[in-house]
Amino acid sequence: MTSFQIFRTLMHQGWLSFRRAHYFERSMGIKALMAFVAIVFLWYAYLLGLMLPSLLQQIFPDKEAHEAFFAIWLYIYAADLTMRLFMQKLPKQLIQSYLSLPVSRNTLAGYILARSWFNIYNICLFALLIPFYKSVLHHPLPDQAFWLAILASILLAGVNHAIIIWAKAWPFRIAAIMLPVLLIAGTGLFGIAINPPLFMAFSEQAGKAFISGNGWAFILPALIIGIFQYLSHRGLCTSFYDWAGTTTVRVRSRASFLERIFARVPVYGLFWELEWRLIKRNKRSVGGLRQWPLVIIGLPLFFYFDPFDNASMYMYLLVMVAGGYGYFHLQYTFSWESRFFDLIASRQTDLHAFIRAKYYFYLAMGLLQILPVLLLLVFLRPDLVWPLAGMFLYVTGPVFAFMMHTGIGSSTRIDPNKRASFNFEGTSGTLFLVVFVSMFSVVVLMGLAYFLPLAKETGLALLTAGLGLMFILLHKVWIKAIEQKFLRRKYHNLNKYRG
Amino acid sequence: MGFIHIDNIRKEYGKQFALTIDNLHIPEGTLTGIVGNNGAGKTTLLRLMLDLIEATRGSITIDTQAVAGSGHWKEFTGSYLDEGFLIDFLTPEEYFYFTGKLYGLQPEAIDERLMRFTRFMGGEILGQKKYIRNLSAGNKQKVGIVAAMMVQPRLLILDEPFNYLDPSSQILIKRLLQEEHEVRKTTMLISSHNLNHLTGICQRIILLEKGKVIKDLSPPHDDLGEVERYFSLQAG
């Protein structure tokens, strides 16, 4: 077989592995529900794309919508680069089964690079951009402006993609990571701190160069993509043993400061130590945790620049962040431990203490994560401090209780060390319902707050805080119920955990 | 009087039965081997004894208490069946401390008890700065066996402990099991595909076929050649 034929076969098998993934083996009901959720998100993005021109004209009344958009274009791609830096991975796991076959490193490296382009981050922004460009790029602009803007957006997404893939493929990883970090920091420094008008003017001119069909505007990003793809290929070929996973990661032998503290706590400390190590040492869990610094900074900034200036609009969305990382983790209660639950079940483990330890751990972690957000809000949006504090109590109270209770019912085996992004392992219809109910319950509370003789936000803060405190204080009662439920379903769950 | 009583136990998966045993008693302090081909029901029996699967009917009692619904037996039982008993994101040391602490052992006591297994672990487990998931299959097996034995249980249950081990480690683990049995009178249940591993050390051999006990032998009184002939016949 020629190298090209092998490459084509690899691409075909890559397609087969996607089509035959566990995710598609689910029941029709769950697939329909997930498709519905995807459509809702796409619909939201589409609507936002349609609303964007009027929003931009509120912020930049002296500019046309497309000019205003191009003025903030580079900020958007800097944000995209930041997200990719944390989330986008080199799909090196794809080639593990080909390592022992007579396939050259060149072909395998080429295959990884080619497959890396089939990534959701390269297309998700277009759900918003297409309706936006369609609505603003028309007469008196040239006819081809729409297509040129689409091509420009593809190239800019491509530049970000190529830089991130290079940063993760280059043998000197830390040095390579510095490039996207410097680009993001540079955007922040010049575009926010030093001279925002000049930066925006540059960004606007760049956008205009694209839609006016200036050849250099297209050649430059295409060149950058080409150079970084070439460098990535070279990097992958020279650091074969690293990305092929044949080198072993060495770990620290001493317990960390936090682990040593946990070790001193009687009863719960042992489980906290285990919980912390589980989160920290597995790709899926640590991926969720690593997004938190972004939330801590991004959320207060979002409210500060909030174009709607109506906090109650977002209250139902705040459920997902107000409780901290625990909201993500507790949805999969006990599935995180599925790979070793036979050990827990066959040893002298106090299940009640185990569940309580888990709850206290995520309650404390949620508090530590939300405190800096609240602190920033004191300066940026003081009116939101109490509503968010109330929401924290609500999420760590009834919402956590609800998630832990339903988590036992929807328990499936998951491998926490499989990467986080777009990993649907353990995802079920119940999980979607749990997220939906937890968000919708806040809408109900907002309705109830309307009847209270108080301002809407104050009423909601009081209701959420009151309910939250009640559940937190009565946690022993509902944890007992969760324990009973687990014992009733023990054999069923253990069977599912074994896969 | 038996230490372990298996009474009228049956495990079915849907309409297919996996195991059915009318009556089986295992006295305290015996070293019992369970042999059989794939699908004979060895692991199912061990899982039932550890209350990891629910019996369709019947009961198992250990030290007069039914295993289902009671945690009493866990206080003195050590077990290792498969990788489901390992916490793969811990280092072997962290895993030993975790399991040891569940049995109320102090870190110093755990360190002391691990000394006994130094040769068996062969310098490839402790102090390697590796997570269990990065160990070889043989070393994972060793970690599981050591964690089960380290707590010095009254009852030790091991499923295919010789799998993945190199010949020297197989000899070492046999010695360790014999020592443990002689010194502490530990009741042991060990399953294996390979009769040769069990004949030298077990006082009793139970042969399972398609979920049923077809031979219950006590060497040297009984002739194990009968079991060997059985396996030869199965091979055709």
Tab-separated table of N, CA and C in Angstrom, chain B residues 67-192:
chain	number	residue	atom	x	y	z
B	67	VAL	N	-24.087	-13.071	54.095
B	67	VAL	CA	-23.277	-11.985	53.508
B	67	VAL	C	-24.164	-10.867	52.948
B	68	ALA	N	-25.308	-11.259	52.359
B	68	ALA	CA	-26.211	-10.239	51.811
B	68	ALA	C	-26.881	-9.507	52.962
B	69	GLY	N	-26.707	-8.238	52.999
B	69	GLY	CA	-27.364	-7.432	54.032
B	69	GLY	C	-26.583	-7.314	55.315
B	70	SER	N	-25.384	-7.867	55.360
B	70	SER	CA	-24.584	-7.694	56.572
B	70	SER	C	-23.157	-7.298	56.183
B	71	GLY	N	-22.553	-6.474	56.984
B	71	GLY	CA	-21.185	-6.047	56.655
B	71	GLY	C	-20.167	-6.669	57.589
B	72	HIS	N	-20.658	-7.551	58.500
B	72	HIS	CA	-19.802	-8.144	59.525
B	72	HIS	C	-18.586	-8.856	58.907
B	73	TRP	N	-18.834	-9.636	57.852
B	73	TRP	CA	-17.773	-10.429	57.214
B	73	TRP	C	-16.674	-9.556	56.610
B	74	LYS	N	-17.009	-8.298	56.282
B	74	LYS	CA	-16.005	-7.432	55.644
B	74	LYS	C	-14.851	-7.099	56.601
B	75	GLU	N	-15.147	-7.169	57.896
B	75	GLU	CA	-14.122	-6.823	58.889
B	75	GLU	C	-12.930	-7.761	58.828
B	76	PHE	N	-13.170	-9.009	58.383
B	76	PHE	CA	-12.064	-9.982	58.417
B	76	PHE	C	-11.847	-10.663	57.062
B	77	THR	N	-12.347	-10.029	55.996
B	77	THR	CA	-12.186	-10.640	54.668
B	77	THR	C	-11.312	-9.761	53.779
B	78	GLY	N	-10.328	-10.390	53.193
B	78	GLY	CA	-9.512	-9.707	52.186
B	78	GLY	C	-9.781	-10.372	50.847
B	79	SER	N	-9.834	-9.585	49.792
B	79	SER	CA	-10.167	-10.205	48.504
B	79	SER	C	-9.548	-9.432	47.349
B	80	TYR	N	-9.308	-10.157	46.284
B	80	TYR	CA	-8.915	-9.514	45.024
B	80	TYR	C	-9.415	-10.390	43.876
B	81	LEU	N	-10.336	-9.828	43.101
B	81	LEU	CA	-10.874	-10.597	41.977
B	81	LEU	C	-10.310	-10.108	40.649
B	82	ASP	N	-10.360	-8.804	40.437
B	82	ASP	CA	-9.878	-8.268	39.159
B	82	ASP	C	-9.547	-6.791	39.319
B	83	GLU	N	-9.317	-6.108	38.193
B	83	GLU	CA	-8.912	-4.695	38.271
B	83	GLU	C	-9.986	-3.780	38.863
B	84	GLY	N	-11.207	-4.277	38.957
B	84	GLY	CA	-12.281	-3.517	39.606
B	84	GLY	C	-12.007	-3.299	41.091
B	85	PHE	N	-10.957	-3.973	41.602
B	85	PHE	CA	-10.589	-3.806	43.003
B	85	PHE	C	-9.420	-2.828	43.161
B	86	LEU	N	-8.966	-2.304	42.045
B	86	LEU	CA	-7.834	-1.369	42.107
B	86	LEU	C	-8.320	0.058	41.863
B	87	ILE	N	-7.711	1.007	42.528
B	87	ILE	CA	-8.012	2.419	42.258
B	87	ILE	C	-6.850	2.917	41.424
B	88	ASP	N	-7.084	2.962	40.108
B	88	ASP	CA	-5.952	3.067	39.200
B	88	ASP	C	-5.275	4.439	39.156
B	89	PHE	N	-5.889	5.470	39.754
B	89	PHE	CA	-5.232	6.779	39.735
B	89	PHE	C	-4.428	7.023	41.010
B	90	LEU	N	-4.316	5.992	41.836
B	90	LEU	CA	-3.461	6.108	43.024
B	90	LEU	C	-2.123	5.414	42.737
B	91	THR	N	-1.092	5.813	43.463
B	91	THR	CA	0.155	5.061	43.384
B	91	THR	C	-0.041	3.812	44.253
B	92	PRO	N	0.763	2.765	44.060
B	92	PRO	CA	0.591	1.574	44.901
B	92	PRO	C	0.634	1.907	46.398
B	93	GLU	N	1.557	2.798	46.786
B	93	GLU	CA	1.657	3.156	48.210
B	93	GLU	C	0.344	3.765	48.706
B	94	GLU	N	-0.174	4.722	47.920
B	94	GLU	CA	-1.428	5.383	48.329
B	94	GLU	C	-2.566	4.371	48.419
B	95	TYR	N	-2.565	3.416	47.498
B	95	TYR	CA	-3.607	2.387	47.489
B	95	TYR	C	-3.500	1.498	48.732
B	96	PHE	N	-2.276	1.117	49.070
B	96	PHE	CA	-2.098	0.279	50.270
B	96	PHE	C	-2.544	1.041	51.521
B	97	TYR	N	-2.210	2.317	51.591
B	97	TYR	CA	-2.616	3.102	52.770
B	97	TYR	C	-4.129	3.246	52.816
B	98	PHE	N	-4.737	3.462	51.643
B	98	PHE	CA	-6.202	3.624	51.611
B	98	PHE	C	-6.890	2.348	52.091
B	99	THR	N	-6.512	1.203	51.502
B	99	THR	CA	-7.185	-0.037	51.897
B	99	THR	C	-6.837	-0.404	53.348
B	100	GLY	N	-5.577	-0.156	53.722
B	100	GLY	CA	-5.175	-0.450	55.092
B	100	GLY	C	-5.984	0.352	56.100
B	101	LYS	N	-6.173	1.629	55.797
B	101	LYS	CA	-6.923	2.497	56.731
B	101	LYS	C	-8.378	2.058	56.838
B	102	LEU	N	-8.935	1.505	55.750
B	102	LEU	CA	-10.312	1.014	55.832
B	102	LEU	C	-10.438	-0.113	56.872
B	103	TYR	N	-9.318	-0.808	57.093
B	103	TYR	CA	-9.313	-1.875	58.107
B	103	TYR	C	-8.773	-1.360	59.442
B	104	GLY	N	-8.624	-0.062	59.542
B	104	GLY	CA	-8.195	0.537	60.804
B	104	GLY	C	-6.705	0.457	61.061
B	105	LEU	N	-5.910	0.185	60.023
B	105	LEU	CA	-4.462	0.082	60.231
B	105	LEU	C	-3.809	1.463	60.184
B	106	GLN	N	-2.801	1.649	61.007
B	106	GLN	CA	-2.019	2.883	61.002
B	106	GLN	C	-0.952	2.799	59.910
B	107	PRO	N	-0.500	3.941	59.368
B	107	PRO	CA	0.518	3.904	58.297
B	107	PRO	C	1.766	3.105	58.682
B	108	GLU	N	2.191	3.224	59.942
B	108	GLU	CA	3.406	2.497	60.365
B	108	GLU	C	3.177	0.991	60.264
B	109	ALA	N	1.985	0.560	60.685
B	109	ALA	CA	1.667	-0.873	60.632
B	109	ALA	C	1.611	-1.355	59.180
B	110	ILE	N	1.091	-0.478	58.310
B	110	ILE	CA	0.996	-0.851	56.887
B	110	ILE	C	2.411	-1.025	56.324
B	111	ASP	N	3.306	-0.063	56.635
B	111	ASP	CA	4.690	-0.145	56.152
B	111	ASP	C	5.337	-1.453	56.611
B	112	GLU	N	5.093	-1.772	57.868
B	112	GLU	CA	5.690	-2.975	58.444
B	112	GLU	C	5.172	-4.235	57.745
B	113	ARG	N	3.874	-4.233	57.501
B	113	ARG	CA	3.293	-5.432	56.868
B	113	ARG	C	3.725	-5.587	55.414
B	114	LEU	N	3.991	-4.453	54.773
B	114	LEU	CA	4.401	-4.512	53.359
B	114	LEU	C	5.796	-5.128	53.203
B	115	MET	N	6.586	-5.022	54.277
B	115	MET	CA	7.955	-5.558	54.234
B	115	MET	C	7.954	-7.029	53.813
B	116	ARG	N	6.946	-7.739	54.282
B	116	ARG	CA	6.856	-9.174	54.014
B	116	ARG	C	6.734	-9.475	52.513
B	117	PHE	N	6.220	-8.495	51.777
B	117	PHE	CA	5.949	-8.730	50.351
B	117	PHE	C	7.023	-8.110	49.447
B	118	THR	N	8.092	-7.615	50.058
B	118	THR	CA	9.116	-6.905	49.288
B	118	THR	C	9.625	-7.751	48.120
B	119	ARG	N	9.939	-9.004	48.406
B	119	ARG	CA	10.489	-9.870	47.353
B	119	ARG	C	9.446	-10.122	46.266
B	120	PHE	N	8.215	-10.336	46.681
B	120	PHE	CA	7.140	-10.609	45.718
B	120	PHE	C	6.936	-9.401	44.805
B	121	MET	N	7.057	-8.205	45.361
B	121	MET	CA	6.834	-7.001	44.549
B	121	MET	C	8.047	-6.687	43.668
B	122	GLY	N	9.160	-7.303	43.980
B	122	GLY	CA	10.317	-7.283	43.088
B	122	GLY	C	10.880	-5.914	42.748
B	123	GLY	N	10.747	-4.948	43.609
B	123	GLY	CA	11.326	-3.627	43.357
B	123	GLY	C	10.683	-2.869	42.208
B	124	GLU	N	9.540	-3.354	41.731
B	124	GLU	CA	8.892	-2.687	40.589
B	124	GLU	C	7.592	-2.004	40.971
B	125	ILE	N	7.286	-2.012	42.248
B	125	ILE	CA	5.982	-1.462	42.655
B	125	ILE	C	6.156	-0.281	43.608
B	126	LEU	N	6.853	-0.529	44.712
B	126	LEU	CA	7.009	0.561	45.690
B	126	LEU	C	8.084	1.540	45.232
B	127	GLY	N	7.829	2.816	45.486
B	127	GLY	CA	8.821	3.852	45.197
B	127	GLY	C	9.045	4.105	43.718
B	128	GLN	N	8.141	3.661	42.879
B	128	GLN	CA	8.334	3.823	41.434
B	128	GLN	C	7.760	5.122	40.889
B	129	LYS	N	7.029	5.843	41.711
B	129	LYS	CA	6.396	7.102	41.298
B	129	LYS	C	5.529	6.899	40.055
B	130	LYS	N	4.737	5.850	40.080
B	130	LYS	CA	3.820	5.569	38.963
B	130	LYS	C	2.435	5.344	39.527
B	131	TYR	N	1.425	5.755	38.774
B	131	TYR	CA	0.060	5.403	39.161
B	131	TYR	C	-0.171	3.932	38.811
B	132	ILE	N	-1.121	3.325	39.500
B	132	ILE	CA	-1.391	1.906	39.245
B	132	ILE	C	-1.760	1.690	37.773
B	133	ARG	N	-2.459	2.654	37.168
B	133	ARG	CA	-2.872	2.471	35.774
B	133	ARG	C	-1.669	2.387	34.824
B	134	ASN	N	-0.511	2.875	35.273
B	134	ASN	CA	0.678	2.818	34.420
B	134	ASN	C	1.558	1.596	34.689
B	135	LEU	N	1.090	0.714	35.585
B	135	LEU	CA	1.874	-0.501	35.865
B	135	LEU	C	1.533	-1.581	34.838
B	136	SER	N	2.412	-2.572	34.723
B	136	SER	CA	2.125	-3.701	33.831
B	136	SER	C	1.014	-4.556	34.451
B	137	ALA	N	0.412	-5.434	33.629
B	137	ALA	CA	-0.691	-6.276	34.121
B	137	ALA	C	-0.236	-7.111	35.319
B	138	GLY	N	0.995	-7.638	35.239
B	138	GLY	CA	1.509	-8.467	36.326
B	138	GLY	C	1.674	-7.682	37.612
B	139	ASN	N	2.191	-6.473	37.494
B	139	ASN	CA	2.389	-5.655	38.697
B	139	ASN	C	1.063	-5.184	39.285
B	140	LYS	N	0.069	-4.925	38.419
B	140	LYS	CA	-1.274	-4.584	38.938
B	140	LYS	C	-1.808	-5.759	39.755
B	141	GLN	N	-1.621	-6.962	39.205
B	141	GLN	CA	-2.085	-8.170	39.891
B	141	GLN	C	-1.417	-8.285	41.264
B	142	LYS	N	-0.120	-7.989	41.288
B	142	LYS	CA	0.612	-8.068	42.563
B	142	LYS	C	0.067	-7.061	43.573
B	143	VAL	N	-0.210	-5.840	43.097
B	143	VAL	CA	-0.737	-4.802	43.999
B	143	VAL	C	-2.055	-5.275	44.627
B	144	GLY	N	-2.930	-5.833	43.791
B	144	GLY	CA	-4.232	-6.301	44.286
B	144	GLY	C	-4.077	-7.410	45.302
B	145	ILE	N	-3.185	-8.366	45.017
B	145	ILE	CA	-2.988	-9.507	45.926
B	145	ILE	C	-2.381	-9.030	47.250
B	146	VAL	N	-1.373	-8.168	47.159
B	146	VAL	CA	-0.711	-7.679	48.383
B	146	VAL	C	-1.713	-6.905	49.249
B	147	ALA	N	-2.531	-6.063	48.612
B	147	ALA	CA	-3.509	-5.282	49.388
B	147	ALA	C	-4.496	-6.201	50.104
B	148	ALA	N	-4.849	-7.300	49.453
B	148	ALA	CA	-5.797	-8.233	50.083
B	148	ALA	C	-5.142	-8.986	51.236
B	149	MET	N	-3.863	-9.355	51.056
B	149	MET	CA	-3.187	-10.154	52.090
B	149	MET	C	-2.640	-9.303	53.228
B	150	MET	N	-2.277	-8.057	52.906
B	150	MET	CA	-1.637	-7.172	53.866
B	150	MET	C	-2.465	-6.964	55.143
B	151	VAL	N	-3.760	-7.045	55.025
B	151	VAL	CA	-4.613	-6.766	56.192
B	151	VAL	C	-4.748	-7.988	57.096
B	152	GLN	N	-4.031	-9.062	56.741
B	152	GLN	CA	-4.043	-10.318	57.505
B	152	GLN	C	-5.466	-10.764	57.820
B	153	PRO	N	-6.243	-11.052	56.771
B	153	PRO	CA	-7.651	-11.390	56.993
B	153	PRO	C	-7.830	-12.823	57.517
B	154	ARG	N	-8.948	-13.068	58.122
B	154	ARG	CA	-9.275	-14.458	58.523
B	154	ARG	C	-9.724	-15.243	57.296
B	155	LEU	N	-10.319	-14.507	56.328
B	155	LEU	CA	-10.777	-15.147	55.090
B	155	LEU	C	-10.161	-14.398	53.906
B	156	LEU	N	-9.509	-15.148	53.041
B	156	LEU	CA	-8.876	-14.533	51.863
B	156	LEU	C	-9.484	-15.149	50.605
B	157	ILE	N	-9.978	-14.272	49.714
B	157	ILE	CA	-10.600	-14.749	48.476
B	157	ILE	C	-9.834	-14.164	47.292
B	158	LEU	N	-9.273	-15.025	46.474
B	158	LEU	CA	-8.506	-14.556	45.312
B	158	LEU	C	-9.001	-15.265	44.052
B	159	ASP	N	-9.204	-14.483	43.002
B	159	ASP	CA	-9.645	-15.052	41.730
B	159	ASP	C	-8.475	-15.048	40.752
B	160	GLU	N	-8.090	-16.195	40.313
B	160	GLU	CA	-6.983	-16.349	39.347
B	160	GLU	C	-5.748	-15.548	39.760
B	161	PRO	N	-5.229	-15.760	40.969
B	161	PRO	CA	-4.093	-14.929	41.406
B	161	PRO	C	-2.811	-15.172	40.611
B	162	PHE	N	-2.729	-16.312	39.892
B	162	PHE	CA	-1.486	-16.609	39.166
B	162	PHE	C	-1.455	-15.987	37.775
B	163	ASN	N	-2.594	-15.482	37.334
B	163	ASN	CA	-2.639	-14.844	36.004
B	163	ASN	C	-1.663	-13.681	35.934
B	164	TYR	N	-1.080	-13.478	34.802
B	164	TYR	CA	-0.182	-12.357	34.489
B	164	TYR	C	1.156	-12.405	35.233
B	165	LEU	N	1.301	-13.319	36.190
B	165	LEU	CA	2.552	-13.334	36.969
B	165	LEU	C	3.626	-14.159	36.256
B	166	ASP	N	4.874	-13.715	36.396
B	166	ASP	CA	5.971	-14.487	35.819
B	166	ASP	C	6.185	-15.736	36.682
B	167	PRO	N	6.899	-16.742	36.150
B	167	PRO	CA	7.045	-18.004	36.895
B	167	PRO	C	7.593	-17.814	38.309
B	168	SER	N	8.576	-16.919	38.474
B	168	SER	CA	9.155	-16.738	39.829
B	168	SER	C	8.103	-16.171	40.775
B	169	SER	N	7.338	-15.224	40.285
B	169	SER	CA	6.298	-14.628	41.136
B	169	SER	C	5.210	-15.643	41.463
B	170	GLN	N	4.949	-16.552	40.523
B	170	GLN	CA	3.934	-17.588	40.791
B	170	GLN	C	4.408	-18.483	41.945
B	171	ILE	N	5.689	-18.814	41.922
B	171	ILE	CA	6.240	-19.654	43.005
B	171	ILE	C	6.205	-18.886	44.327
B	172	LEU	N	6.583	-17.608	44.253
B	172	LEU	CA	6.602	-16.782	45.473
B	172	LEU	C	5.221	-16.634	46.094
B	173	ILE	N	4.232	-16.394	45.249
B	173	ILE	CA	2.885	-16.182	45.795
B	173	ILE	C	2.341	-17.475	46.396
B	174	LYS	N	2.705	-18.617	45.774
B	174	LYS	CA	2.292	-19.901	46.358
B	174	LYS	C	2.867	-20.040	47.760
B	175	ARG	N	4.166	-19.690	47.887
B	175	ARG	CA	4.835	-19.772	49.191
B	175	ARG	C	4.160	-18.850	50.208
B	176	LEU	N	3.892	-17.644	49.760
B	176	LEU	CA	3.270	-16.672	50.675
B	176	LEU	C	1.905	-17.149	51.146
B	177	LEU	N	1.148	-17.735	50.217
B	177	LEU	CA	-0.184	-18.226	50.585
B	177	LEU	C	-0.072	-19.374	51.583
B	178	GLN	N	0.879	-20.271	51.316
B	178	GLN	CA	1.073	-21.403	52.233
B	178	GLN	C	1.473	-20.923	53.616
B	179	GLU	N	2.425	-19.976	53.651
B	179	GLU	CA	2.893	-19.413	54.931
B	179	GLU	C	1.742	-18.803	55.708
B	180	GLU	N	0.975	-17.992	54.993
B	180	GLU	CA	-0.161	-17.301	55.605
B	180	GLU	C	-1.128	-18.313	56.211
B	181	HIS	N	-1.339	-19.367	55.455
B	181	HIS	CA	-2.272	-20.399	55.906
B	181	HIS	C	-1.733	-21.143	57.118
B	182	GLU	N	-0.460	-21.471	57.088
B	182	GLU	CA	0.131	-22.227	58.189
B	182	GLU	C	0.253	-21.382	59.461
B	183	VAL	N	0.703	-20.153	59.290
B	183	VAL	CA	0.962	-19.307	60.468
B	183	VAL	C	-0.338	-18.784	61.074
B	184	ARG	N	-1.227	-18.314	60.240
B	184	ARG	CA	-2.417	-17.637	60.766
B	184	ARG	C	-3.700	-18.450	60.637
B	185	LYS	N	-3.584	-19.597	60.025
B	185	LYS	CA	-4.758	-20.472	59.797
B	185	LYS	C	-5.850	-19.733	59.013
B	186	THR	N	-5.409	-18.964	58.075
B	186	THR	CA	-6.362	-18.199	57.269
B	186	THR	C	-7.196	-19.131	56.385
B	187	THR	N	-8.469	-18.876	56.336
B	187	THR	CA	-9.329	-19.621	55.412
B	187	THR	C	-9.134	-18.991	54.039
B	188	MET	N	-8.830	-19.817	53.049
B	188	MET	CA	-8.551	-19.250	51.722
B	188	MET	C	-9.386	-19.932	50.650
B	189	LEU	N	-9.855	-19.114	49.733
B	189	LEU	CA	-10.563	-19.615	48.550
B	189	LEU	C	-9.849	-19.049	47.339
B	190	ILE	N	-9.282	-19.949	46.552
B	190	ILE	CA	-8.486	-19.481	45.420
B	190	ILE	C	-8.969	-20.176	44.157
B	191	SER	N	-9.296	-19.374	43.159
B	191	SER	CA	-9.756	-19.989	41.915
B	191	SER	C	-8.624	-19.979	40.904
B	192	SER	N	-8.662	-20.923	40.008
B	192	SER	CA	-7.654	-20.943	38.944
B	192	SER	C	-8.118	-21.819	37.783
